[in-house]
PDB file of C-alpha atoms in Angstrom:
ATOM      1  CA  PHE O  25      -8.950 -17.851 -22.548  1.00 93.00           C
ATOM      2  CA  ASP O  26      -7.865 -14.712 -24.392  1.00 93.00           C
ATOM      3  CA  ALA O  27      -9.031 -12.572 -21.445  1.00 93.00           C
ATOM      4  CA  PHE O  28      -6.896 -14.607 -19.039  1.00 92.00           C
ATOM      5  CA  ARG O  29      -3.878 -14.287 -21.339  1.00 93.00           C
ATOM      6  CA  SER O  30      -4.244 -10.533 -21.763  1.00 94.00           C
ATOM      7  CA  ILE O  31      -4.637  -9.957 -18.006  1.00 93.00           C
ATOM      8  CA  ARG O  32      -1.923 -12.320 -16.773  1.00 94.00           C
ATOM      9  CA  TRP O  33       0.693 -11.359 -19.359  1.00 94.00           C
ATOM     10  CA  ALA O  34      -0.268  -7.727 -19.826  1.00 93.00           C
ATOM     11  CA  SER O  35       3.376  -6.624 -20.103  1.00 92.00           C
ATOM     12  CA  THR O  36       3.870  -8.840 -23.191  1.00 93.00           C
ATOM     13  CA  GLU O  37       0.427  -8.059 -24.659  1.00 91.00           C
ATOM     14  CA  GLY O  38      -0.870 -11.561 -23.981  1.00 92.00           C
ATOM     15  CA  ASP O  39       2.177 -13.510 -25.202  1.00 94.00           C
ATOM     16  CA  ALA O  40       2.894 -16.435 -22.864  1.00 95.00           C
ATOM     17  CA  VAL O  41       5.798 -16.239 -20.403  1.00 95.00           C
ATOM     18  CA  CYS O  42       7.119 -19.422 -18.788  1.00 94.00           C
ATOM     19  CA  PRO O  43       6.395 -19.386 -15.013  1.00 92.00           C
ATOM     20  CA  LYS O  44       9.448 -21.596 -14.349  1.00 92.00           C
ATOM     21  CA  CYS O  45      12.317 -19.887 -16.179  1.00 92.00           C
ATOM     22  CA  GLY O  46      10.721 -16.693 -17.480  1.00 92.00           C
ATOM     23  CA  GLY O  47      11.271 -17.580 -21.112  1.00 93.00           C
ATOM     24  CA  CYS O  48       9.210 -15.619 -23.636  1.00 92.00           C
ATOM     25  CA  GLU O  49       9.451 -18.033 -26.589  1.00 94.00           C
ATOM     26  CA  CYS O  50       6.873 -20.789 -26.322  1.00 94.00           C
ATOM     27  CA  TYR O  51       5.269 -23.421 -28.521  1.00 95.00           C
ATOM     28  CA  THR O  52       1.494 -23.722 -28.755  1.00 94.00           C
ATOM     29  CA  PHE O  53      -0.625 -26.831 -29.344  1.00 93.00           C
ATOM     30  CA  LYS O  54      -3.720 -27.196 -31.512  1.00 90.00           C
ATOM     31  CA  ALA O  55      -5.252 -30.026 -29.482  1.00 92.00           C
ATOM     32  CA  ARG O  56      -4.875 -28.423 -26.016  1.00 92.00           C
ATOM     33  CA  ARG O  57      -4.686 -24.869 -24.699  1.00 92.00           C
ATOM     34  CA  ILE O  58      -1.226 -25.250 -23.185  1.00 94.00           C
ATOM     35  CA  PHE O  59       2.236 -23.889 -23.895  1.00 95.00           C
ATOM     36  CA  LYS O  60       5.725 -25.395 -24.011  1.00 96.00           C
ATOM     37  CA  CYS O  61       8.753 -23.289 -23.210  1.00 95.00           C
ATOM     38  CA  LYS O  62      11.542 -23.445 -25.805  1.00 95.00           C
ATOM     39  CA  ALA O  63      14.191 -22.827 -23.131  1.00 94.00           C
ATOM     40  CA  CYS O  64      13.353 -25.292 -20.340  1.00 94.00           C
ATOM     41  CA  GLN O  65      10.940 -27.545 -22.295  1.00 94.00           C
ATOM     42  CA  GLY O  66       8.389 -27.208 -19.491  1.00 94.00           C
ATOM     43  CA  GLN O  67       4.693 -27.310 -20.269  1.00 95.00           C
ATOM     44  CA  PHE O  68       2.273 -24.900 -18.590  1.00 95.00           C
ATOM     45  CA  SER O  69      -1.225 -23.500 -18.929  1.00 94.00           C
ATOM     46  CA  VAL O  70      -2.626 -19.999 -18.558  1.00 94.00           C
ATOM     47  CA  THR O  71      -3.265 -20.633 -14.836  1.00 94.00           C
ATOM     48  CA  SER O  72      -0.065 -22.560 -13.976  1.00 94.00           C
ATOM     49  CA  GLY O  73       1.764 -21.067 -11.006  1.00 93.00           C
ATOM     50  CA  THR O  74      -1.180 -18.853 -10.041  1.00 94.00           C
ATOM     51  CA  ILE O  75      -3.751 -19.152  -7.288  1.00 95.00           C
ATOM     52  CA  PHE O  76      -6.041 -20.924  -9.795  1.00 95.00           C
ATOM     53  CA  ALA O  77      -3.500 -23.671 -10.554  1.00 92.00           C
ATOM     54  CA  SER O  78      -4.776 -27.275 -10.777  1.00 88.00           C
ATOM     55  CA  ARG O  79      -8.237 -25.939 -11.569  1.00 90.00           C
ATOM     56  CA  LYS O  80     -11.178 -28.036 -12.743  1.00 91.00           C
ATOM     57  CA  MET O  81     -13.591 -25.146 -13.251  1.00 93.00           C
ATOM     58  CA  ASP O  82     -13.856 -23.554 -16.692  1.00 95.00           C
ATOM     59  CA  LEU O  83     -12.035 -20.290 -17.270  1.00 95.00           C
ATOM     60  CA  ARG O  84     -15.313 -18.585 -18.118  1.00 95.00           C
ATOM     61  CA  ASP O  85     -16.793 -19.612 -14.773  1.00 96.00           C
ATOM     62  CA  ILE O  86     -13.738 -18.319 -12.887  1.00 96.00           C
ATOM     63  CA  LEU O  87     -14.002 -14.941 -14.612  1.00 96.00           C
ATOM     64  CA  ALA O  88     -17.734 -14.876 -13.876  1.00 97.00           C
ATOM     65  CA  ALA O  89     -17.032 -15.700 -10.212  1.00 97.00           C
ATOM     66  CA  ILE O  90     -14.587 -12.775  -9.899  1.00 97.00           C
ATOM     67  CA  ALA O  91     -17.056 -10.389 -11.577  1.00 97.00           C
ATOM     68  CA  ILE O  92     -19.869 -11.480  -9.238  1.00 97.00           C
ATOM     69  CA  PHE O  93     -17.578 -11.383  -6.198  1.00 97.00           C
ATOM     70  CA  VAL O  94     -16.367  -7.811  -6.679  1.00 95.00           C
ATOM     71  CA  ASN O  95     -19.863  -6.548  -7.522  1.00 94.00           C
ATOM     72  CA  GLY O  96     -21.114  -6.923  -3.924  1.00 90.00           C
ATOM     73  CA  ALA O  97     -20.753  -3.736  -1.902  1.00 89.00           C
ATOM     74  CA  LYS O  98     -20.807  -5.692   1.383  1.00 91.00           C
ATOM     75  CA  GLY O  99     -19.362  -8.965   0.142  1.00 94.00           C
ATOM     76  CA  HIS O 100     -20.882 -11.987  -1.564  1.00 96.00           C
ATOM     77  CA  SER O 101     -21.677 -15.208   0.285  1.00 96.00           C
ATOM     78  CA  ALA O 102     -20.349 -18.559  -0.908  1.00 96.00           C
ATOM     79  CA  LEU O 103     -23.857 -20.006  -0.894  1.00 96.00           C
ATOM     80  CA  GLN O 104     -25.112 -17.299  -3.262  1.00 96.00           C
ATOM     81  CA  LEU O 105     -22.028 -17.703  -5.463  1.00 97.00           C
ATOM     82  CA  SER O 106     -22.630 -21.459  -5.707  1.00 97.00           C
ATOM     83  CA  ARG O 107     -26.161 -20.743  -6.939  1.00 97.00           C
ATOM     84  CA  ASP O 108     -24.945 -18.139  -9.431  1.00 96.00           C
ATOM     85  CA  LEU O 109     -22.328 -20.511 -10.886  1.00 96.00           C
ATOM     86  CA  ASP O 110     -24.389 -23.694 -10.482  1.00 96.00           C
ATOM     87  CA  CYS O 111     -21.583 -25.428  -8.594  1.00 96.00           C
ATOM     88  CA  GLN O 112     -21.108 -27.021  -5.182  1.00 96.00           C
ATOM     89  CA  TYR O 113     -20.930 -24.863  -2.072  1.00 96.00           C
ATOM     90  CA  LYS O 114     -17.476 -26.290  -1.338  1.00 96.00           C
ATOM     91  CA  THR O 115     -16.189 -25.081  -4.702  1.00 96.00           C
ATOM     92  CA  ALA O 116     -17.606 -21.590  -4.242  1.00 97.00           C
ATOM     93  CA  PHE O 117     -16.283 -21.383  -0.656  1.00 96.00           C
ATOM     94  CA  VAL O 118     -12.682 -22.189  -1.636  1.00 96.00           C
ATOM     95  CA  LEU O 119     -12.841 -20.020  -4.763  1.00 97.00           C
ATOM     96  CA  SER O 120     -14.041 -17.027  -2.723  1.00 97.00           C
ATOM     97  CA  HIS O 121     -11.257 -17.470  -0.197  1.00 97.00           C
ATOM     98  CA  LYS O 122      -8.655 -17.729  -2.960  1.00 97.00           C
ATOM     99  CA  ILE O 123      -9.816 -14.362  -4.259  1.00 97.00           C
ATOM    100  CA  ARG O 124      -9.694 -12.947  -0.706  1.00 97.00           C
ATOM    101  CA  GLU O 125      -6.146 -14.250  -0.260  1.00 97.00           C
ATOM    102  CA  ALA O 126      -5.035 -12.505  -3.446  1.00 96.00           C
ATOM    103  CA  LEU O 127      -6.693  -9.242  -2.383  1.00 95.00           C
ATOM    104  CA  ALA O 128      -5.133  -9.514   1.098  1.00 95.00           C
ATOM    105  CA  ALA O 129      -1.671  -9.970  -0.433  1.00 94.00           C
ATOM    106  CA  GLU O 130      -2.196  -6.752  -2.392  1.00 87.00           C
ATOM    107  CA  GLN O 131      -3.280  -4.881   0.752  1.00 85.00           C
ATOM    108  CA  ALA O 132      -0.324  -6.243   2.766  1.00 85.00           C
ATOM    109  CA  THR O 133       2.158  -4.265   0.662  1.00 86.00           C
ATOM    110  CA  SER O 134       0.556  -0.933   1.592  1.00 88.00           C
ATOM    111  CA  LYS O 135       1.899   1.514   4.173  1.00 91.00           C
ATOM    112  CA  ILE O 136       0.263   4.526   5.819  1.00 93.00           C
ATOM    113  CA  ASP O 137       2.139   7.782   5.218  1.00 92.00           C
ATOM    114  CA  GLY O 138      -0.627  10.376   5.701  1.00 92.00           C
ATOM    115  CA  GLU O 139      -3.085  11.481   8.373  1.00 95.00           C
ATOM    116  CA  ALA O 140      -5.088   8.473   9.572  1.00 96.00           C
ATOM    117  CA  SER O 141      -7.509   7.118  12.157  1.00 96.00           C
ATOM    118  CA  VAL O 142      -6.907   4.047  14.292  1.00 96.00           C
ATOM    119  CA  ASP O 143      -9.533   2.082  16.204  1.00 96.00           C
ATOM    120  CA  GLY O 144     -10.635  -1.447  17.071  1.00 95.00           C
ATOM    121  CA  ALA O 145     -13.935  -3.343  17.194  1.00 92.00           C
ATOM    122  CA  TYR O 146     -15.104  -6.850  18.116  1.00 89.00           C
ATOM    123  CA  PHE O 147     -16.265  -9.245  15.400  1.00 90.00           C
ATOM    124  CA  GLY O 148     -17.093 -12.919  15.105  1.00 81.00           C
ATOM    125  CA  GLY O 149     -18.840 -15.161  17.591  1.00 73.00           C
ATOM    126  CA  TYR O 150     -22.205 -14.449  19.167  1.00 73.00           C
ATOM    127  CA  VAL O 151     -23.442 -13.783  22.696  1.00 75.00           C
ATOM    128  CA  LYS O 152     -27.095 -14.782  22.923  1.00 80.00           C
ATOM    129  CA  PRO O 153     -29.189 -12.418  25.072  1.00 85.00           C
ATOM    130  CA  ALA O 154     -31.079 -13.843  28.025  1.00 89.00           C
ATOM    131  CA  ASN O 155     -34.826 -14.386  27.718  1.00 94.00           C
ATOM    132  CA  LYS O 156     -35.852 -12.125  30.607  1.00 94.00           C
ATOM    133  CA  ARG O 157     -34.838  -8.508  30.495  1.00 92.00           C
ATOM    134  CA  GLU O 158     -33.608  -8.434  34.086  1.00 92.00           C
ATOM    135  CA  ASP O 159     -31.167 -11.273  33.292  1.00 91.00           C
ATOM    136  CA  ARG O 160     -29.599  -9.537  30.294  1.00 90.00           C
ATOM    137  CA  VAL O 161     -26.069  -8.114  30.447  1.00 86.00           C
ATOM    138  CA  ASP O 162     -24.087  -5.588  28.426  1.00 84.00           C
ATOM    139  CA  ARG O 163     -22.705  -7.899  25.744  1.00 75.00           C
ATOM    140  CA  ARG O 164     -20.120  -5.298  24.716  1.00 72.00           C
ATOM    141  CA  ARG O 165     -18.190  -5.771  27.973  1.00 77.00           C
ATOM    142  CA  LYS O 166     -15.021  -7.851  27.822  1.00 71.00           C
ATOM    143  CA  ALA O 167     -16.179 -10.123  30.667  1.00 74.00           C
ATOM    144  CA  TYR O 168     -19.072 -11.376  28.521  1.00 70.00           C
ATOM    145  CA  GLN O 169     -17.181 -11.859  25.278  1.00 68.00           C
ATOM    146  CA  THR O 170     -16.898 -15.458  24.089  1.00 65.00           C
ATOM    147  CA  GLY O 171     -13.582 -16.977  23.070  1.00 65.00           C
ATOM    148  CA  LYS O 172     -14.548 -16.789  19.381  1.00 74.00           C
ATOM    149  CA  ARG O 173     -14.852 -13.002  19.339  1.00 83.00           C
ATOM    150  CA  GLN O 174     -11.747 -11.128  18.220  1.00 90.00           C
ATOM    151  CA  VAL O 175     -10.756  -7.520  17.690  1.00 93.00           C
ATOM    152  CA  VAL O 176     -10.140  -6.066  14.243  1.00 95.00           C
ATOM    153  CA  VAL O 177      -7.733  -3.130  14.547  1.00 97.00           C
ATOM    154  CA  ALA O 178      -8.005  -0.809  11.554  1.00 96.00           C
ATOM    155  CA  VAL O 179      -5.745   2.044  10.454  1.00 96.00           C
ATOM    156  CA  ARG O 180      -7.425   4.068   7.754  1.00 96.00           C
ATOM    157  CA  GLU O 181      -5.806   6.955   5.927  1.00 95.00           C
ATOM    158  CA  HIS O 182      -7.909  10.080   5.490  1.00 94.00           C
ATOM    159  CA  GLY O 183      -8.903  11.312   2.048  1.00 89.00           C
ATOM    160  CA  PRO O 184     -10.628   9.800  -1.005  1.00 87.00           C
ATOM    161  CA  ASN O 185      -7.495   7.845  -1.982  1.00 87.00           C
ATOM    162  CA  GLY O 186      -6.618   6.721   1.547  1.00 90.00           C
ATOM    163  CA  GLU O 187      -5.684   3.111   2.242  1.00 94.00           C
ATOM    164  CA  THR O 188      -6.950   0.797   4.984  1.00 96.00           C
ATOM    165  CA  LEU O 189      -4.819  -1.717   6.892  1.00 96.00           C
ATOM    166  CA  THR O 190      -6.296  -4.326   9.245  1.00 96.00           C
ATOM    167  CA  HIS O 191      -5.010  -6.618  11.971  1.00 96.00           C
ATOM    168  CA  VAL O 192      -6.854  -9.301  13.953  1.00 95.00           C
ATOM    169  CA  ALA O 193      -5.944  -9.799  17.611  1.00 93.00           C
ATOM    170  CA  LYS O 194      -7.400 -10.949  20.912  1.00 90.00           C
ATOM    171  CA  SER O 195      -7.444  -7.426  22.305  1.00 89.00           C
ATOM    172  CA  GLU O 196      -7.192  -3.894  20.975  1.00 92.00           C
ATOM    173  CA  ALA O 197      -3.938  -3.336  22.871  1.00 94.00           C
ATOM    174  CA  GLU O 198      -2.251  -6.023  20.728  1.00 94.00           C
ATOM    175  CA  GLY O 199      -2.744  -3.744  17.726  1.00 94.00           C
ATOM    176  CA  VAL O 200      -0.187  -1.189  18.948  1.00 95.00           C
ATOM    177  CA  PRO O 201       2.853  -3.047  17.471  1.00 95.00           C
ATOM    178  CA  PHE O 202       0.919  -3.409  14.204  1.00 95.00           C
ATOM    179  CA  VAL O 203       0.380   0.353  14.034  1.00 95.00           C
ATOM    180  CA  LEU O 204       4.035   1.068  14.840  1.00 94.00           C
ATOM    181  CA  GLY O 205       5.182  -1.281  12.086  1.00 94.00           C
ATOM    182  CA  ASN O 206       2.884  -0.046   9.309  1.00 94.00           C
ATOM    183  CA  VAL O 207       2.531   3.702   9.872  1.00 94.00           C
ATOM    184  CA  GLY O 208       5.372   6.037   8.977  1.00 91.00           C
ATOM    185  CA  PRO O 209       6.915   8.274  11.655  1.00 90.00           C
ATOM    186  CA  GLY O 210       5.564  11.764  12.136  1.00 88.00           C
ATOM    187  CA  VAL O 211       2.082  10.921  10.851  1.00 92.00           C
ATOM    188  CA  THR O 212      -0.932  12.516  12.542  1.00 95.00           C
ATOM    189  CA  LEU O 213      -3.046   9.763  14.112  1.00 95.00           C
ATOM    190  CA  HIS O 214      -6.588  10.111  15.446  1.00 96.00           C
ATOM    191  CA  ALA O 215      -7.493   7.730  18.274  1.00 95.00           C
ATOM    192  CA  ASP O 216      -9.912   7.448  21.177  1.00 93.00           C
ATOM    193  CA  GLU O 217      -9.082   7.771  24.881  1.00 93.00           C
ATOM    194  CA  ALA O 218      -8.144   4.091  25.413  1.00 91.00           C
ATOM    195  CA  GLY O 219      -4.978   3.865  27.503  1.00 93.00           C
ATOM    196  CA  HIS O 220      -3.070   1.514  25.198  1.00 94.00           C
ATOM    197  CA  TRP O 221      -2.984   4.188  22.454  1.00 95.00           C
ATOM    198  CA  ASP O 222      -0.796   6.337  24.747  1.00 95.00           C
ATOM    199  CA  ALA O 223       2.208   4.414  23.393  1.00 94.00           C
ATOM    200  CA  LEU O 224       1.677   6.059  19.988  1.00 94.00           C
ATOM    201  CA  GLU O 225       2.267   9.593  21.272  1.00 92.00           C
ATOM    202  CA  ALA O 226       6.045   9.129  21.395  1.00 91.00           C
ATOM    203  CA  ARG O 227       6.255   8.565  17.629  1.00 92.00           C
ATOM    204  CA  TYR O 228       3.213  10.286  16.153  1.00 93.00           C
ATOM    205  CA  LEU O 229       1.302  13.523  16.476  1.00 94.00           C
ATOM    206  CA  THR O 230      -1.879  12.197  18.082  1.00 94.00           C
ATOM    207  CA  LYS O 231      -5.346  13.696  18.330  1.00 94.00           C
ATOM    208  CA  ARG O 232      -7.532  12.010  20.956  1.00 94.00           C
ATOM    209  CA  ILE O 233     -11.315  12.005  21.123  1.00 93.00           C
ATOM    210  CA  ASN O 234     -13.454  11.027  24.104  1.00 91.00           C
ATOM    211  CA  HIS O 235     -16.450   9.246  22.596  1.00 87.00           C
ATOM    212  CA  SER O 236     -18.464   9.648  25.784  1.00 85.00           C
ATOM    213  CA  GLU O 237     -18.513  13.400  25.029  1.00 87.00           C
ATOM    214  CA  ALA O 238     -18.694  13.584  21.220  1.00 89.00           C
ATOM    215  CA  TYR O 239     -17.979  11.746  17.993  1.00 88.00           C
ATOM    216  CA  SER O 240     -15.673  14.528  16.814  1.00 88.00           C
ATOM    217  CA  LEU O 241     -14.272  17.476  18.740  1.00 88.00           C
ATOM    218  CA  ASN O 242     -11.519  20.040  18.088  1.00 88.00           C
ATOM    219  CA  GLY O 243     -10.537  18.342  14.825  1.00 89.00           C
ATOM    220  CA  ALA O 244     -10.154  14.879  16.372  1.00 92.00           C
ATOM    221  CA  CYS O 245     -12.303  11.924  15.309  1.00 93.00           C
ATOM    222  CA  THR O 246     -12.064   8.264  14.321  1.00 94.00           C
ATOM    223  CA  ASN O 247     -14.908   8.396  11.810  1.00 93.00           C
ATOM    224  CA  ALA O 248     -12.735   7.018   8.994  1.00 94.00           C
ATOM    225  CA  ALA O 249     -12.088   3.778  10.907  1.00 95.00           C
ATOM    226  CA  GLU O 250     -15.715   3.637  12.070  1.00 94.00           C
ATOM    227  CA  SER O 251     -16.864   3.838   8.439  1.00 94.00           C
ATOM    228  CA  PHE O 252     -14.787   0.755   7.627  1.00 95.00           C
ATOM    229  CA  PHE O 253     -16.199  -1.078  10.664  1.00 96.00           C
ATOM    230  CA  SER O 254     -19.698  -0.283   9.435  1.00 95.00           C
ATOM    231  CA  ARG O 255     -18.999  -2.032   6.124  1.00 95.00           C
ATOM    232  CA  LEU O 256     -17.458  -5.052   7.859  1.00 95.00           C
ATOM    233  CA  ARG O 257     -20.326  -5.214  10.360  1.00 94.00           C
ATOM    234  CA  ARG O 258     -22.969  -5.172   7.622  1.00 94.00           C
ATOM    235  CA  ALA O 259     -21.046  -7.899   5.778  1.00 95.00           C
ATOM    236  CA  GLU O 260     -21.014 -10.045   8.908  1.00 93.00           C
ATOM    237  CA  ILE O 261     -24.668  -9.494   9.833  1.00 91.00           C
ATOM    238  CA  GLY O 262     -26.375  -9.103   6.473  1.00 92.00           C
ATOM    239  CA  THR O 263     -24.313 -11.191   4.037  1.00 94.00           C
ATOM    240  CA  HIS O 264     -22.353 -13.934   5.767  1.00 93.00           C
ATOM    241  CA  HIS O 265     -24.319 -14.070   9.061  1.00 89.00           C
ATOM    242  CA  HIS O 266     -21.386 -15.822  10.758  1.00 85.00           C
ATOM    243  CA  ILE O 267     -17.622 -15.399  10.400  1.00 88.00           C
ATOM    244  CA  ALA O 268     -15.468 -18.049  12.058  1.00 82.00           C
ATOM    245  CA  GLY O 269     -12.412 -16.878  13.993  1.00 84.00           C
ATOM    246  CA  PRO O 270      -9.663 -18.354  11.768  1.00 90.00           C
ATOM    247  CA  TYR O 271     -11.096 -16.616   8.699  1.00 93.00           C
ATOM    248  CA  LEU O 272     -11.826 -13.195  10.210  1.00 94.00           C
ATOM    249  CA  ALA O 273      -8.542 -11.734   8.928  1.00 95.00           C
ATOM    250  CA  ALA O 274      -9.440 -12.752   5.365  1.00 96.00           C
ATOM    251  CA  TYR O 275     -12.851 -11.071   5.535  1.00 96.00           C
ATOM    252  CA  ALA O 276     -11.335  -7.951   7.126  1.00 96.00           C
ATOM    253  CA  SER O 277      -8.757  -7.674   4.329  1.00 96.00           C
ATOM    254  CA  GLU O 278     -11.487  -8.130   1.728  1.00 96.00           C
ATOM    255  CA  MET O 279     -13.558  -5.306   3.221  1.00 96.00           C
ATOM    256  CA  ALA O 280     -10.462  -3.097   3.392  1.00 96.00           C
ATOM    257  CA  TRP O 281      -9.919  -3.684  -0.337  1.00 96.00           C
ATOM    258  CA  ARG O 282     -13.566  -2.867  -1.060  1.00 96.00           C
ATOM    259  CA  GLU O 283     -13.354   0.294   1.048  1.00 94.00           C
ATOM    260  CA  ASP O 284     -10.203   1.490  -0.699  1.00 94.00           C
ATOM    261  CA  ASN O 285     -11.541   0.820  -4.211  1.00 94.00           C
ATOM    262  CA  ARG O 286     -15.150   1.901  -3.686  1.00 93.00           C
ATOM    263  CA  ARG O 287     -14.825   4.934  -5.979  1.00 93.00           C
ATOM    264  CA  ILE O 288     -13.666   3.091  -9.103  1.00 94.00           C
ATOM    265  CA  SER O 289     -15.936   1.350 -11.587  1.00 95.00           C
ATOM    266  CA  ASN O 290     -16.944  -2.305 -11.425  1.00 94.00           C
ATOM    267  CA  GLY O 291     -14.883  -3.031 -14.529  1.00 95.00           C
ATOM    268  CA  GLU O 292     -11.751  -1.592 -12.941  1.00 96.00           C
ATOM    269  CA  GLN O 293     -12.412  -3.547  -9.752  1.00 96.00           C
ATOM    270  CA  PHE O 294     -12.767  -6.717 -11.822  1.00 96.00           C
ATOM    271  CA  LEU O 295      -9.442  -6.118 -13.592  1.00 95.00           C
ATOM    272  CA  LEU O 296      -7.681  -5.326 -10.300  1.00 95.00           C
ATOM    273  CA  ALA O 297      -8.983  -8.476  -8.596  1.00 96.00           C
ATOM    274  CA  THR O 298      -8.174 -10.698 -11.590  1.00 96.00           C
ATOM    275  CA  SER O 299      -4.668  -9.239 -11.944  1.00 95.00           C
ATOM    276  CA  SER O 300      -4.014  -9.787  -8.231  1.00 95.00           C
ATOM    277  CA  ALA O 301      -5.212 -13.393  -8.433  1.00 95.00           C
ATOM    278  CA  LEU O 302      -3.101 -14.211 -11.504  1.00 94.00           C
ATOM    279  CA  ALA O 303      -0.032 -12.564  -9.946  1.00 93.00           C
ATOM    280  CA  HIS O 304      -0.444 -14.513  -6.692  1.00 94.00           C
ATOM    281  CA  PRO O 305       1.363 -17.868  -6.355  1.00 94.00           C
ATOM    282  CA  VAL O 306      -0.309 -21.179  -5.564  1.00 94.00           C
ATOM    283  CA  SER O 307      -2.231 -20.981  -2.297  1.00 94.00           C
ATOM    284  CA  ARG O 308      -0.759 -23.184   0.421  1.00 92.00           C
ATOM    285  CA  GLN O 309      -3.866 -22.773   2.566  1.00 93.00           C
ATOM    286  CA  TRP O 310      -6.639 -23.346   0.025  1.00 94.00           C
ATOM    287  CA  LYS O 311      -5.196 -25.741  -2.544  1.00 91.00           C
ATOM    288  CA  GLY O 312      -6.615 -29.144  -1.610  1.00 90.00           C
ATOM    289  CA  TYR O 313      -8.511 -27.602   1.319  1.00 92.00           C
ATOM    290  CA  TRP O 314     -11.316 -30.172   1.405  1.00 91.00           C
ATOM    291  CA  GLN O 315      -8.787 -33.008   0.964  1.00 88.00           C
ATOM    292  CA  ARG O 316      -6.931 -31.663   4.030  1.00 86.00           C
TER     293      ARG O 316
END
């Protein structure tokens, strides 16, 4: 309880602030861990107005869930989290997605202002190979992609402190407006030889690389974006095994957050994730998810 107070109301050193009117003078109760605002007379708890509002899980279990969640380099499955917390899979599933929503909201405020790489890759869905070798096809081709597979377009800033922005679309070409809206003018962008990236040359200094010839050549490469795709791919194959289409954007944002904060300690990651969750309003997607 004290940890939640100190993280949520860090600016007032843990003193409660009313989420309705912003009043700083509050009554406390001995029988229950709630507060009552002296200004508006409204009662609230330490999680009121946050993404953990209307909780039934203990505060200690929520803090443990965040610590376990951020500790996975390639994500943490809801099934494993339910075993760690000794709770239902449904509870762990929604709790994980609430944390992802808070992390995604933090990533959404970022903009790219330095040299960066842009690329796209298919995720989600599965194309089962044919039994006989002569009947097998190149599953990477667009003609053989199922309707569940989508493209994650990533823009990743170069350097140890670079940020990663992601966008989910049906095709890589649909990521061009996303790049134009989130990358500052005059930035140097590295991209491959795909024709739809030609539209970026009017606004940015572009360096193009033909991957059929080399991974990097004459100072041009998309290795920064490929490194992010590697983390997301290992999360899909090794941790979650299957990512449904409607939730792909949430997993992509989570991996972008992990990629951007990979160099800081686990304790700092825990504080960042908890602060983001307590600063995020009530989730309109995940509150009452199983009750539809």
